[in-house]
């Protein structure tokens, strides 16, 4: 196991070295960012939906 | 060439915005947090299968029991496999669980719902609960409490989303919000939820990344951070952690905190109506909603404050002030509605805070090496509290009712039992000290894992 992990580290380092030392080595470019931002928006919207709906229900405690 | 699910395939580049990661962790927790909204299916399922509340209630109980078992036994595998593979496996179990339960609904076989939602879905719950937590702590070594609060807040938030969404879907597919119509929309609702959860968890698995071995937050000095008195400088393996006094003290702390929270949660709606007889059922439902918000907010807010106050001090607060709040309810809860609401909200926020602070507490005690696996094993305290809490509260209430007591008097004895439990937890937390160095894993074994963490 240690060999494979060491190799993967070396592979990563080589890939980075080839790209100037701080490569965006793996798939973290534009499409990745688009998916990440899209997911963040889904999460925020879902939380807002849940909070608002529950808040409206909770207000019944004070309104009747 | 690593498989796309492997840890090695998702190592982020050195320059990476770590704030992209919490959404991935939240995604899976928001999905599996649906389990707390299972009660919305109770009445439609009772109608569908022509059975009682207890038979349907077992579906939830089996799922929670499987959560604890899967987290305890699957923790080491999750730690070894990395977050993407474990999220995919957890998501698959969760979604297949819904599909098998749908088959049970279609064929009128309740046992298939136990097997699907309870057993298979429960395994997904356990693996999914711990899968993103240690990864987030590795991305936020400077603020582990914030990291775990962000992830575990999702589990509380999942119910807030799933409850109205499930009701909406059942009404939509059933053609109305009457009991028979909700029942008619049950199967399509399960299928739709399975589809939604499959997509959201898959997106989370695509986005999740582990930090590059050479990455650290800008301006963060690990040597300075490790110098805090209650934070270990070493790492302890999951097997060794079980042999330490600290693990079992934390087990008691979590068990007491969760049991005390369940003492309120289990009977929130009838309790407020027994304390204040003019409260309507709609207002009581509103009170339950308010507690859900306190639960979710507590998970994020209290865990985040633990980065500044220290984990041990936070648990002093959860258990000490929680104890005082229980006394307030027992002694004068029926005198004033506002006092009752504030005291119960504080208790439930501490209940949530206890869940989200404990992974960071474990990291402080045992290091980050196998913290996910240790967290999984500690969650057996949650399973035990899930059995003990309702058992204590319900049997005391039944005994009090049999003795002829009514209203707020029904709850007084169980409230004092909770005060005692919180006192035990408080003492256990006081006894927590840093782990002895003899339990540390040799540095070279930790380094072996480091390139992939």
Short mmCIF file of C-alpha atoms in Angstrom, two decimals:
data_model
loop_
_atom_site.label_atom_id
_atom_site.label_comp_id
_atom_site.label_asym_id
_atom_site.label_seq_id
_atom_site.Cartn_x
_atom_site.Cartn_y
_atom_site.Cartn_z
CA UNK A 1 0.00 0.00 0.00
CA UNK A 2 2.78 2.31 0.92
CA UNK A 3 4.34 1.83 -2.53
CA UNK A 4 1.20 2.76 -4.35
CA UNK A 5 0.61 5.83 -2.24
CA UNK A 6 4.20 6.94 -2.58
CA UNK A 7 3.95 6.47 -6.32
CA UNK A 8 0.77 8.47 -6.49
CA UNK A 9 2.45 11.25 -4.56
CA UNK A 10 5.39 11.18 -6.91
CA UNK A 11 3.09 11.14 -9.95
CA UNK A 12 1.28 14.13 -8.56
CA UNK A 13 4.49 15.97 -7.83
CA UNK A 14 5.82 15.23 -11.33
CA UNK A 15 2.60 16.48 -12.89
CA UNK A 16 2.86 19.61 -10.84
CA UNK A 17 6.51 20.12 -11.62
CA UNK A 18 5.74 19.80 -15.33
CA UNK A 19 3.15 22.49 -14.99
CA UNK A 20 5.33 24.92 -13.10
CA UNK A 21 5.08 23.73 -9.54
CA UNK A 22 1.54 24.68 -8.69
CA UNK A 23 -0.52 22.99 -11.35
CA UNK A 24 -4.24 22.74 -11.16
CA UNK A 25 -3.28 19.10 -11.62
CA UNK A 26 -6.58 17.26 -11.52
CA UNK A 27 -9.97 18.05 -12.93
CA UNK A 28 -10.54 21.26 -11.01
CA UNK A 29 -10.81 23.65 -13.95
CA UNK A 30 -13.83 25.45 -15.38
CA UNK A 31 -16.29 22.53 -15.61
CA UNK A 32 -15.41 21.41 -12.08
CA UNK A 33 -15.97 24.91 -10.74
CA UNK A 34 -19.28 25.16 -12.58
CA UNK A 35 -20.50 21.91 -10.98
CA UNK A 36 -19.24 22.98 -7.54
CA UNK A 37 -20.98 26.36 -7.75
CA UNK A 38 -24.16 24.72 -9.07
CA UNK A 39 -24.14 22.30 -6.13
CA UNK A 40 -23.55 25.16 -3.69
CA UNK A 41 -26.57 26.97 -5.14
CA UNK A 42 -28.73 23.84 -4.81
CA UNK A 43 -27.65 23.43 -1.18
CA UNK A 44 -28.30 27.10 -0.33
CA UNK A 45 -31.70 27.08 -2.06
CA UNK A 46 -32.74 23.85 -0.34
CA UNK A 47 -31.71 25.16 3.08
CA UNK A 48 -33.55 28.43 2.47
CA UNK A 49 -36.68 26.51 1.42
CA UNK A 50 -36.56 24.35 4.55
CA UNK A 51 -35.87 27.24 6.88
CA UNK A 52 -38.60 29.48 5.46
CA UNK A 53 -41.20 26.71 5.47
CA UNK A 54 -40.33 25.69 9.03
CA UNK A 55 -40.24 29.33 10.12
CA UNK A 56 -43.77 29.86 8.79
CA UNK A 57 -44.96 26.74 10.66
CA UNK A 58 -43.17 27.86 13.81
CA UNK A 59 -44.92 31.22 13.68
CA UNK A 60 -48.18 29.34 14.39
CA UNK A 61 -46.92 29.02 17.95
CA UNK A 62 -47.36 32.76 18.40
CA UNK A 63 -50.35 33.30 16.12
CA UNK A 64 -52.57 30.47 17.23
CA UNK B 1 -3.63 5.11 -12.60
CA UNK B 2 -6.04 5.39 -9.70
CA UNK B 3 -9.71 4.56 -10.08
CA UNK B 4 -11.86 7.70 -10.23
CA UNK B 5 -13.42 6.73 -6.90
CA UNK B 6 -10.09 6.36 -5.12
CA UNK B 7 -8.65 8.88 -2.72
CA UNK B 8 -5.61 9.33 -5.00
CA UNK B 9 -7.87 10.49 -7.84
CA UNK B 10 -9.31 13.38 -5.89
CA UNK B 11 -6.22 15.02 -4.45
CA UNK B 12 -6.70 18.74 -5.03
CA UNK B 13 -3.94 20.90 -6.47
CA UNK B 14 -1.90 22.97 -4.03
CA UNK B 15 -3.85 26.07 -4.87
CA UNK B 16 -7.47 25.24 -4.35
CA UNK B 17 -10.38 27.11 -2.85
CA UNK B 18 -11.36 25.02 0.16
CA UNK B 19 -14.75 26.75 0.37
CA UNK B 20 -15.91 24.63 -2.57
CA UNK B 21 -15.81 21.55 -0.33
CA UNK B 22 -18.49 22.24 2.36
CA UNK B 23 -21.28 22.15 -0.25
CA UNK B 24 -20.23 18.61 -1.20
CA UNK B 25 -20.33 17.53 2.46
CA UNK B 26 -23.61 19.31 3.05
CA UNK B 27 -25.11 17.69 -0.04
CA UNK B 28 -24.92 14.16 1.35
CA UNK B 29 -25.91 15.19 4.88
CA UNK B 30 -28.95 17.10 3.61
CA UNK B 31 -30.02 13.98 1.71
CA UNK B 32 -29.57 11.43 4.48
CA UNK B 33 -30.99 13.87 7.06
CA UNK B 34 -34.35 12.97 5.48
CA UNK B 35 -34.51 10.16 8.03
CA UNK B 36 -35.53 12.68 10.73
CA UNK B 37 -38.56 13.57 8.59
CA UNK B 38 -39.71 9.96 8.34
CA UNK B 39 -42.69 10.76 10.57
CA UNK B 40 -44.42 12.45 7.59
CA UNK B 41 -44.83 8.96 6.06
CA UNK B 42 -46.23 7.40 9.22
CA UNK B 43 -49.96 8.01 8.72
CA UNK B 44 -49.94 7.35 4.94
CA UNK B 45 -48.02 4.11 5.54
CA UNK B 46 -50.33 3.03 8.36
CA UNK B 47 -53.21 3.48 5.91
CA UNK B 48 -51.37 1.77 3.05
CA UNK B 49 -50.40 -1.35 5.01
CA UNK B 50 -53.45 -1.30 7.31
CA UNK B 51 -51.20 -1.53 10.33
CA UNK B 52 -50.51 0.37 13.56
CA UNK B 53 -48.09 3.08 14.60
CA UNK B 54 -45.67 0.66 16.26
CA UNK B 55 -45.21 -1.50 13.13
CA UNK B 56 -44.48 1.57 10.99
CA UNK B 57 -42.37 3.16 13.74
CA UNK B 58 -40.00 0.18 13.55
CA UNK B 59 -38.88 1.30 10.07
CA UNK B 60 -37.28 4.42 11.58
CA UNK B 61 -35.87 2.51 14.56
CA UNK B 62 -34.21 -0.09 12.32
CA UNK B 63 -32.70 2.68 10.17
CA UNK B 64 -31.20 4.45 13.20
CA UNK B 65 -29.89 1.18 14.66
CA UNK B 66 -28.26 0.38 11.31
CA UNK B 67 -26.80 3.90 11.20
CA UNK B 68 -24.91 3.25 14.44
CA UNK B 69 -23.76 -0.22 13.37
CA UNK B 70 -22.67 0.85 9.89
CA UNK B 71 -20.78 3.87 11.26
CA UNK B 72 -19.08 1.70 13.89
CA UNK B 73 -18.10 -1.17 11.59
CA UNK B 74 -17.65 0.84 8.37
CA UNK B 75 -15.58 3.68 9.82
CA UNK B 76 -12.20 2.10 9.13
CA UNK B 77 -13.22 1.29 5.56
CA UNK B 78 -14.44 4.87 5.03
CA UNK B 79 -11.14 6.18 6.36
CA UNK B 80 -9.18 3.87 4.03
CA UNK B 81 -11.31 4.41 0.94
CA UNK B 82 -11.60 8.17 1.00
CA UNK B 83 -14.63 10.42 0.80
CA UNK B 84 -15.65 9.95 -2.85
CA UNK B 85 -15.86 6.16 -2.78
CA UNK B 86 -17.63 6.19 0.59
CA UNK B 87 -20.08 8.89 -0.57
CA UNK B 88 -20.89 6.85 -3.69
CA UNK B 89 -21.36 3.67 -1.64
CA UNK B 90 -23.45 5.50 0.99
CA UNK B 91 -25.54 7.17 -1.71
CA UNK B 92 -26.07 3.85 -3.48
CA UNK B 93 -27.27 2.18 -0.28
CA UNK B 94 -29.52 5.14 0.51
CA UNK B 95 -31.09 5.24 -2.97
CA UNK B 96 -31.41 1.44 -3.29
CA UNK B 97 -33.04 1.50 0.15
CA UNK B 98 -35.71 3.86 -1.21
CA UNK B 99 -36.18 1.69 -4.31
CA UNK B 100 -36.59 -1.52 -2.30
CA UNK B 101 -39.04 0.30 0.00
CA UNK B 102 -40.95 1.41 -3.11
CA UNK B 103 -41.14 -2.23 -4.18
CA UNK B 104 -42.52 -3.03 -0.74
CA UNK B 105 -45.17 -0.32 -1.16
CA UNK B 106 -46.05 -1.60 -4.64
CA UNK B 107 -46.43 -5.21 -3.49
CA UNK B 108 -47.90 -4.43 -0.03
CA UNK B 109 -44.95 -6.13 1.68
CA UNK B 110 -44.05 -4.22 4.83
CA UNK B 111 -40.98 -6.40 5.41
CA UNK B 112 -39.51 -5.03 2.17
CA UNK B 113 -39.81 -1.52 3.60
CA UNK B 114 -37.99 -2.68 6.77
CA UNK B 115 -35.31 -4.22 4.57
CA UNK B 116 -35.13 -1.31 2.12
CA UNK B 117 -35.46 1.89 4.12
CA UNK B 118 -34.48 0.34 7.46
CA UNK B 119 -31.58 -2.03 6.78
CA UNK B 120 -30.18 -0.99 3.36
CA UNK B 121 -30.97 2.71 3.76
CA UNK B 122 -29.67 2.58 7.34
CA UNK B 123 -26.28 1.33 6.13
CA UNK B 124 -26.21 4.29 3.73
CA UNK B 125 -27.00 6.58 6.66
CA UNK B 126 -24.11 5.32 8.77
CA UNK B 127 -21.51 5.46 6.01
CA UNK B 128 -22.85 8.74 4.64
CA UNK B 129 -22.84 10.42 8.05
CA UNK B 130 -19.12 9.91 8.62
CA UNK B 131 -17.88 9.99 5.02
CA UNK B 132 -17.30 13.74 4.57
CA UNK B 133 -16.51 14.67 8.19
CA UNK B 134 -12.83 13.80 8.46
CA UNK B 135 -12.18 15.22 4.97
CA UNK B 136 -13.67 18.55 6.01
CA UNK B 137 -11.51 18.58 9.13
CA UNK B 138 -8.46 18.06 6.95
CA UNK B 139 -9.50 21.06 4.83
CA UNK B 140 -10.06 23.19 7.93
CA UNK B 141 -7.28 22.19 10.35
CA UNK B 142 -7.39 25.76 11.65
CA UNK B 143 -11.15 25.60 12.37
CA UNK B 144 -12.23 21.96 12.76
CA UNK B 145 -15.32 22.93 14.77
CA UNK B 146 -16.58 25.12 11.93
CA UNK B 147 -15.88 22.27 9.49
CA UNK B 148 -17.80 19.62 11.41
CA UNK B 149 -20.56 22.11 12.20
CA UNK B 150 -21.01 22.82 8.50
CA UNK B 151 -21.32 19.13 7.61
CA UNK B 152 -23.43 17.93 10.49
CA UNK B 153 -25.71 20.97 10.29
CA UNK B 154 -26.87 19.35 7.06
CA UNK B 155 -28.17 16.32 8.90
CA UNK B 156 -30.43 18.59 10.97
CA UNK B 157 -31.33 20.63 7.90
CA UNK B 158 -32.24 17.53 5.90
CA UNK B 159 -35.41 17.05 7.91
CA UNK B 160 -36.42 20.71 7.49
CA UNK B 161 -36.24 20.24 3.71
CA UNK B 162 -37.53 16.67 3.40
CA UNK B 163 -40.60 17.19 5.57
CA UNK B 164 -42.34 19.87 3.45
CA UNK B 165 -40.94 18.41 0.21
CA UNK B 166 -42.31 14.92 0.98
CA UNK B 167 -45.71 16.32 1.96
CA UNK B 168 -45.73 18.42 -1.21
CA UNK B 169 -44.82 15.43 -3.38
CA UNK B 170 -47.44 13.16 -1.77
CA UNK B 171 -50.09 15.86 -2.32
CA UNK B 172 -48.94 16.39 -5.91
CA UNK B 173 -48.95 12.71 -6.88
CA UNK B 174 -52.03 11.86 -4.80
CA UNK B 175 -54.04 14.83 -6.07
CA UNK B 176 -54.67 16.48 -2.70
CA UNK B 177 -53.72 16.68 0.95
CA UNK B 178 -56.38 14.39 2.44
CA UNK B 179 -55.06 11.24 4.18
CA UNK B 180 -56.18 8.93 1.33
CA UNK B 181 -54.62 11.19 -1.28
CA UNK B 182 -51.30 11.36 0.57
CA UNK B 183 -51.39 7.55 0.78
CA UNK B 184 -52.00 7.32 -2.97
CA UNK B 185 -48.93 9.46 -3.68
CA UNK B 186 -46.61 7.52 -1.40
CA UNK B 187 -44.96 5.27 -3.99
CA UNK B 188 -44.24 8.00 -6.54
CA UNK B 189 -42.88 10.19 -3.73
CA UNK B 190 -40.38 7.49 -2.71
CA UNK B 191 -39.28 7.10 -6.34
CA UNK B 192 -38.90 10.85 -6.81
CA UNK B 193 -36.91 11.23 -3.59
CA UNK B 194 -34.65 8.37 -4.69
CA UNK B 195 -33.98 10.20 -7.96
CA UNK B 196 -33.33 13.56 -6.30
CA UNK B 197 -30.99 12.04 -3.70
CA UNK B 198 -29.10 10.07 -6.38
CA UNK B 199 -28.40 13.26 -8.34
CA UNK B 200 -27.45 15.44 -5.36
CA UNK B 201 -25.18 12.82 -3.75
CA UNK B 202 -23.53 12.15 -7.13
CA UNK B 203 -22.83 15.88 -7.52
CA UNK B 204 -21.35 15.90 -4.01
CA UNK B 205 -19.10 12.95 -4.90
CA UNK B 206 -17.95 14.75 -8.07
CA UNK B 207 -17.08 17.92 -6.17
CA UNK B 208 -15.40 16.40 -3.09
CA UNK B 209 -11.61 16.66 -2.95
CA UNK B 210 -8.94 15.83 -0.39
CA UNK B 211 -6.21 18.38 0.29
CA UNK B 212 -2.79 18.11 -1.29
CA UNK B 213 -0.25 16.76 1.24
CA UNK B 214 1.68 20.03 1.07
CA UNK B 215 -1.40 22.23 1.39
CA UNK B 216 -2.17 24.25 4.47
CA UNK B 217 -4.42 27.26 5.05
CA UNK B 218 -2.80 30.59 4.30
CA UNK B 219 -1.17 32.04 7.39
CA UNK B 220 -1.87 28.97 9.53
CA UNK B 221 0.99 27.65 11.65
CA UNK B 222 0.42 24.00 12.65
CA UNK B 223 3.03 24.12 15.43
CA UNK B 224 1.23 27.03 17.07
CA UNK B 225 -2.16 25.34 16.77
CA UNK B 226 -0.90 22.09 18.29
CA UNK B 227 0.32 23.89 21.39
CA UNK B 228 -3.21 24.22 22.87
CA UNK B 229 -3.45 22.22 26.10
CA UNK B 230 -6.31 19.87 25.14
CA UNK B 231 -5.03 19.16 21.61
CA UNK B 232 -2.83 16.16 20.99
CA UNK B 233 0.31 16.48 18.92
CA UNK B 234 0.21 12.79 18.02
CA UNK B 235 -2.18 10.40 16.30
CA UNK B 236 -4.01 7.42 17.75
CA UNK B 237 -5.41 4.54 15.66
CA UNK B 238 -9.07 3.56 15.89
CA UNK B 239 -8.23 0.27 17.61
CA UNK B 240 -5.98 1.94 20.18
CA UNK B 241 -8.56 4.67 20.81
CA UNK B 242 -10.96 2.02 22.13
CA UNK B 243 -8.40 1.16 24.81
CA UNK B 244 -8.20 4.71 26.10
CA UNK B 245 -10.20 6.16 28.99
CA UNK B 246 -10.85 9.28 26.89
CA UNK B 247 -12.87 7.38 24.27
CA UNK B 248 -15.24 5.92 26.86
CA UNK B 249 -15.55 9.21 28.74
CA UNK B 250 -16.56 10.87 25.47
CA UNK B 251 -18.94 7.97 24.81
CA UNK B 252 -20.65 8.73 28.15
CA UNK B 253 -20.67 12.47 27.40
CA UNK B 254 -22.33 11.95 24.00
CA UNK B 255 -24.76 9.37 25.36
CA UNK B 256 -25.89 11.70 28.19
CA UNK B 257 -26.19 14.76 25.94
CA UNK B 258 -28.19 12.90 23.27
CA UNK B 259 -30.46 11.16 25.79
CA UNK B 260 -31.24 14.51 27.41
CA UNK B 261 -32.09 16.05 24.04
CA UNK B 262 -34.33 13.14 23.15
CA UNK B 263 -36.10 13.73 26.48
CA UNK B 264 -37.53 16.91 24.94
CA UNK B 265 -37.66 15.94 21.27
CA UNK B 266 -39.54 12.70 21.83
CA UNK B 267 -42.58 14.41 23.33
CA UNK B 268 -42.26 18.05 22.25
CA UNK B 269 -45.78 18.50 20.86
CA UNK B 270 -47.76 16.78 23.66
CA UNK B 271 -45.44 18.26 26.29
CA UNK B 272 -46.14 21.91 25.43
CA UNK B 273 -49.87 21.16 25.32
CA UNK B 274 -49.70 19.47 28.73
CA UNK B 275 -47.79 22.41 30.22
CA UNK B 276 -50.09 25.03 28.62
CA UNK B 277 -53.55 23.63 27.99
CA UNK B 278 -54.56 26.52 25.72
CA UNK B 279 -51.91 25.65 23.10
CA UNK B 280 -53.59 24.37 19.90
CA UNK B 281 -52.25 21.39 17.86
CA UNK B 282 -51.17 23.82 15.10
CA UNK B 283 -49.22 25.90 17.61
CA UNK B 284 -47.68 22.71 19.04
CA UNK B 285 -46.55 21.78 15.51
CA UNK B 286 -45.04 25.26 15.29
CA UNK B 287 -43.14 24.56 18.52
CA UNK B 288 -41.71 21.37 16.96
CA UNK B 289 -40.60 23.47 13.95
CA UNK B 290 -38.93 25.97 16.27
CA UNK B 291 -37.01 23.15 17.96
CA UNK B 292 -35.90 21.85 14.54
CA UNK B 293 -34.43 25.28 13.76
CA UNK B 294 -32.70 25.36 17.17
CA UNK B 295 -31.30 21.87 16.48
CA UNK B 296 -29.89 22.89 13.12
CA UNK B 297 -28.57 26.27 14.28
CA UNK B 298 -26.95 24.68 17.35
CA UNK B 299 -25.04 22.27 15.13
CA UNK B 300 -23.36 25.10 13.28
CA UNK B 301 -23.11 27.89 15.87
CA UNK B 302 -21.93 25.92 18.91
CA UNK B 303 -19.47 23.79 16.97
CA UNK B 304 -17.97 26.94 15.43
CA UNK B 305 -17.59 28.60 18.85
CA UNK B 306 -15.72 25.50 20.07
CA UNK B 307 -12.80 26.55 17.85
CA UNK B 308 -12.39 29.58 20.12
CA UNK B 309 -13.55 28.28 23.52
CA UNK B 310 -12.17 24.75 23.28
CA UNK B 311 -14.19 21.56 22.91
CA UNK B 312 -14.11 20.64 26.59
CA UNK B 313 -15.48 24.04 27.59
CA UNK B 314 -18.26 23.73 25.02
CA UNK B 315 -19.37 20.42 26.51
CA UNK B 316 -19.24 21.99 29.98
CA UNK B 317 -21.74 24.49 28.59
CA UNK B 318 -23.93 21.87 26.86
CA UNK B 319 -24.12 19.70 29.95
CA UNK B 320 -23.98 22.37 32.68
CA UNK B 321 -26.35 24.95 31.21
CA UNK B 322 -28.47 22.12 29.79
CA UNK B 323 -28.82 20.77 33.33
CA UNK B 324 -29.83 24.24 34.57
CA UNK B 325 -32.39 24.56 31.75
CA UNK B 326 -33.93 21.20 32.66
CA UNK B 327 -34.21 22.40 36.26
CA UNK B 328 -35.87 25.61 35.07
CA UNK B 329 -38.47 23.59 33.16
CA UNK B 330 -39.02 21.20 36.07
CA UNK B 331 -39.38 23.96 38.67
CA UNK B 332 -41.08 26.77 36.77
CA UNK B 333 -41.64 25.68 33.16
CA UNK B 334 -45.41 25.80 33.42
CA UNK B 335 -45.41 29.35 34.78
CA UNK B 336 -44.34 31.15 31.64
CA UNK B 337 -44.52 30.11 27.98
CA UNK B 338 -41.54 32.25 26.94
CA UNK B 339 -39.32 30.71 29.63
CA UNK B 340 -40.46 27.23 28.56
CA UNK B 341 -39.73 27.90 24.88
CA UNK B 342 -36.33 29.47 25.52
CA UNK B 343 -35.24 26.67 27.88
CA UNK B 344 -36.28 23.92 25.47
CA UNK B 345 -34.67 25.67 22.50
CA UNK B 346 -31.40 26.02 24.42
CA UNK B 347 -31.48 22.30 25.34
CA UNK B 348 -32.13 21.27 21.72
CA UNK B 349 -29.46 23.61 20.37
CA UNK B 350 -27.01 21.90 22.77
CA UNK B 351 -28.29 18.51 21.57
CA UNK B 352 -27.38 19.51 17.99
CA UNK B 353 -24.13 21.15 19.11
CA UNK B 354 -23.12 17.93 20.86
CA UNK B 355 -23.33 15.99 17.60
CA UNK B 356 -21.33 18.47 15.55
CA UNK B 357 -18.64 19.26 18.14
CA UNK B 358 -17.77 15.65 18.92
CA UNK B 359 -15.75 14.91 15.73
CA UNK B 360 -13.56 17.96 16.44
CA UNK B 361 -13.23 16.84 20.09
CA UNK B 362 -12.10 13.43 18.82
CA UNK B 363 -9.58 15.10 16.51
CA UNK B 364 -8.22 17.06 19.47
CA UNK B 365 -7.90 13.86 21.51
CA UNK B 366 -6.78 11.30 18.92
CA UNK B 367 -5.39 13.35 16.00
CA UNK B 368 -6.67 13.31 12.45
CA UNK B 369 -5.11 9.93 11.46
CA UNK B 370 -8.23 7.73 11.84
CA UNK B 371 -10.67 10.23 13.28
CA UNK B 372 -13.45 9.13 10.91
CA UNK B 373 -13.25 5.54 12.12
CA UNK B 374 -13.13 6.64 15.78
CA UNK B 375 -16.13 8.90 15.16
CA UNK B 376 -18.01 5.97 13.65
CA UNK B 377 -17.41 3.86 16.75
CA UNK B 378 -18.43 6.67 19.07
CA UNK B 379 -21.76 6.95 17.27
CA UNK B 380 -22.85 3.73 18.99
CA UNK B 381 -23.56 6.12 21.90
CA UNK B 382 -26.19 7.75 19.67
CA UNK B 383 -27.80 4.37 18.93
CA UNK B 384 -27.82 3.51 22.64
CA UNK B 385 -29.31 6.92 23.50
CA UNK B 386 -31.89 6.44 20.78
CA UNK B 387 -33.13 3.40 22.66
CA UNK B 388 -32.62 4.67 26.22
CA UNK B 389 -34.03 8.19 25.76
CA UNK B 390 -37.54 7.33 24.54
CA UNK B 391 -37.66 4.31 26.87
CA UNK B 392 -36.92 6.44 29.96
CA UNK B 393 -39.23 9.30 29.02
CA UNK B 394 -42.17 7.22 27.81
CA UNK B 395 -42.11 4.70 30.66
CA UNK B 396 -41.90 7.46 33.30
CA UNK B 397 -44.79 9.35 31.67
CA UNK B 398 -46.87 6.17 31.53
CA UNK B 399 -46.14 5.41 35.18
CA UNK B 400 -47.04 8.98 36.20
CA UNK B 401 -50.27 8.82 34.21
CA UNK B 402 -51.12 5.48 35.84
CA UNK B 403 -50.54 7.14 39.22
CA UNK B 404 -53.21 9.70 38.32
CA UNK B 405 -50.95 12.66 37.54
CA UNK B 406 -51.84 15.03 34.69
CA UNK B 407 -50.48 18.05 32.80
CA UNK B 408 -46.95 19.22 33.59
CA UNK B 409 -46.72 16.77 36.52
CA UNK B 410 -46.49 13.92 34.01
CA UNK B 411 -43.01 15.08 33.01
CA UNK B 412 -41.43 16.19 36.31
CA UNK B 413 -39.84 12.84 37.23
CA UNK B 414 -38.34 12.31 33.76
CA UNK B 415 -36.98 15.87 33.80
CA UNK B 416 -35.14 15.14 37.06
CA UNK B 417 -33.77 11.89 35.56
CA UNK B 418 -32.39 13.99 32.70
CA UNK B 419 -30.83 16.40 35.22
CA UNK B 420 -29.07 13.39 36.80
CA UNK B 421 -27.90 12.12 33.40
CA UNK B 422 -26.51 15.53 32.46
CA UNK B 423 -24.67 15.67 35.80
CA UNK B 424 -23.06 12.29 34.99
CA UNK B 425 -22.07 13.61 31.54
CA UNK B 426 -20.69 16.80 33.08
CA UNK B 427 -18.45 14.81 35.44
CA UNK B 428 -17.31 12.52 32.60
CA UNK B 429 -16.35 15.58 30.55
CA UNK B 430 -14.47 17.05 33.52
CA UNK B 431 -12.37 13.88 33.69
CA UNK B 432 -11.24 14.12 30.04
CA UNK B 433 -7.48 14.67 29.82
CA UNK B 434 -5.10 14.49 26.84
CA UNK B 435 -4.32 10.95 25.63
CA UNK B 436 -1.16 9.32 26.93
CA UNK B 437 1.69 9.28 24.39
CA UNK B 438 1.98 5.49 24.70
CA UNK B 439 -1.13 5.22 22.47
CA UNK B 440 0.37 7.30 19.63
CA UNK B 441 0.90 5.73 16.22
CA UNK B 442 4.57 5.94 15.12
CA UNK B 443 5.16 8.95 12.89
CA UNK B 444 6.31 6.82 9.92
CA UNK B 445 2.96 4.97 9.86
CA UNK B 446 1.16 8.31 9.78
CA UNK B 447 3.44 9.54 6.98
CA UNK B 448 2.60 6.41 4.96
CA UNK B 449 -0.96 7.60 4.83
CA UNK B 450 -0.14 11.28 4.44
CA UNK B 451 0.32 11.43 0.65
CA UNK B 452 -3.23 10.26 0.24
CA UNK B 453 -4.72 12.45 2.90
#
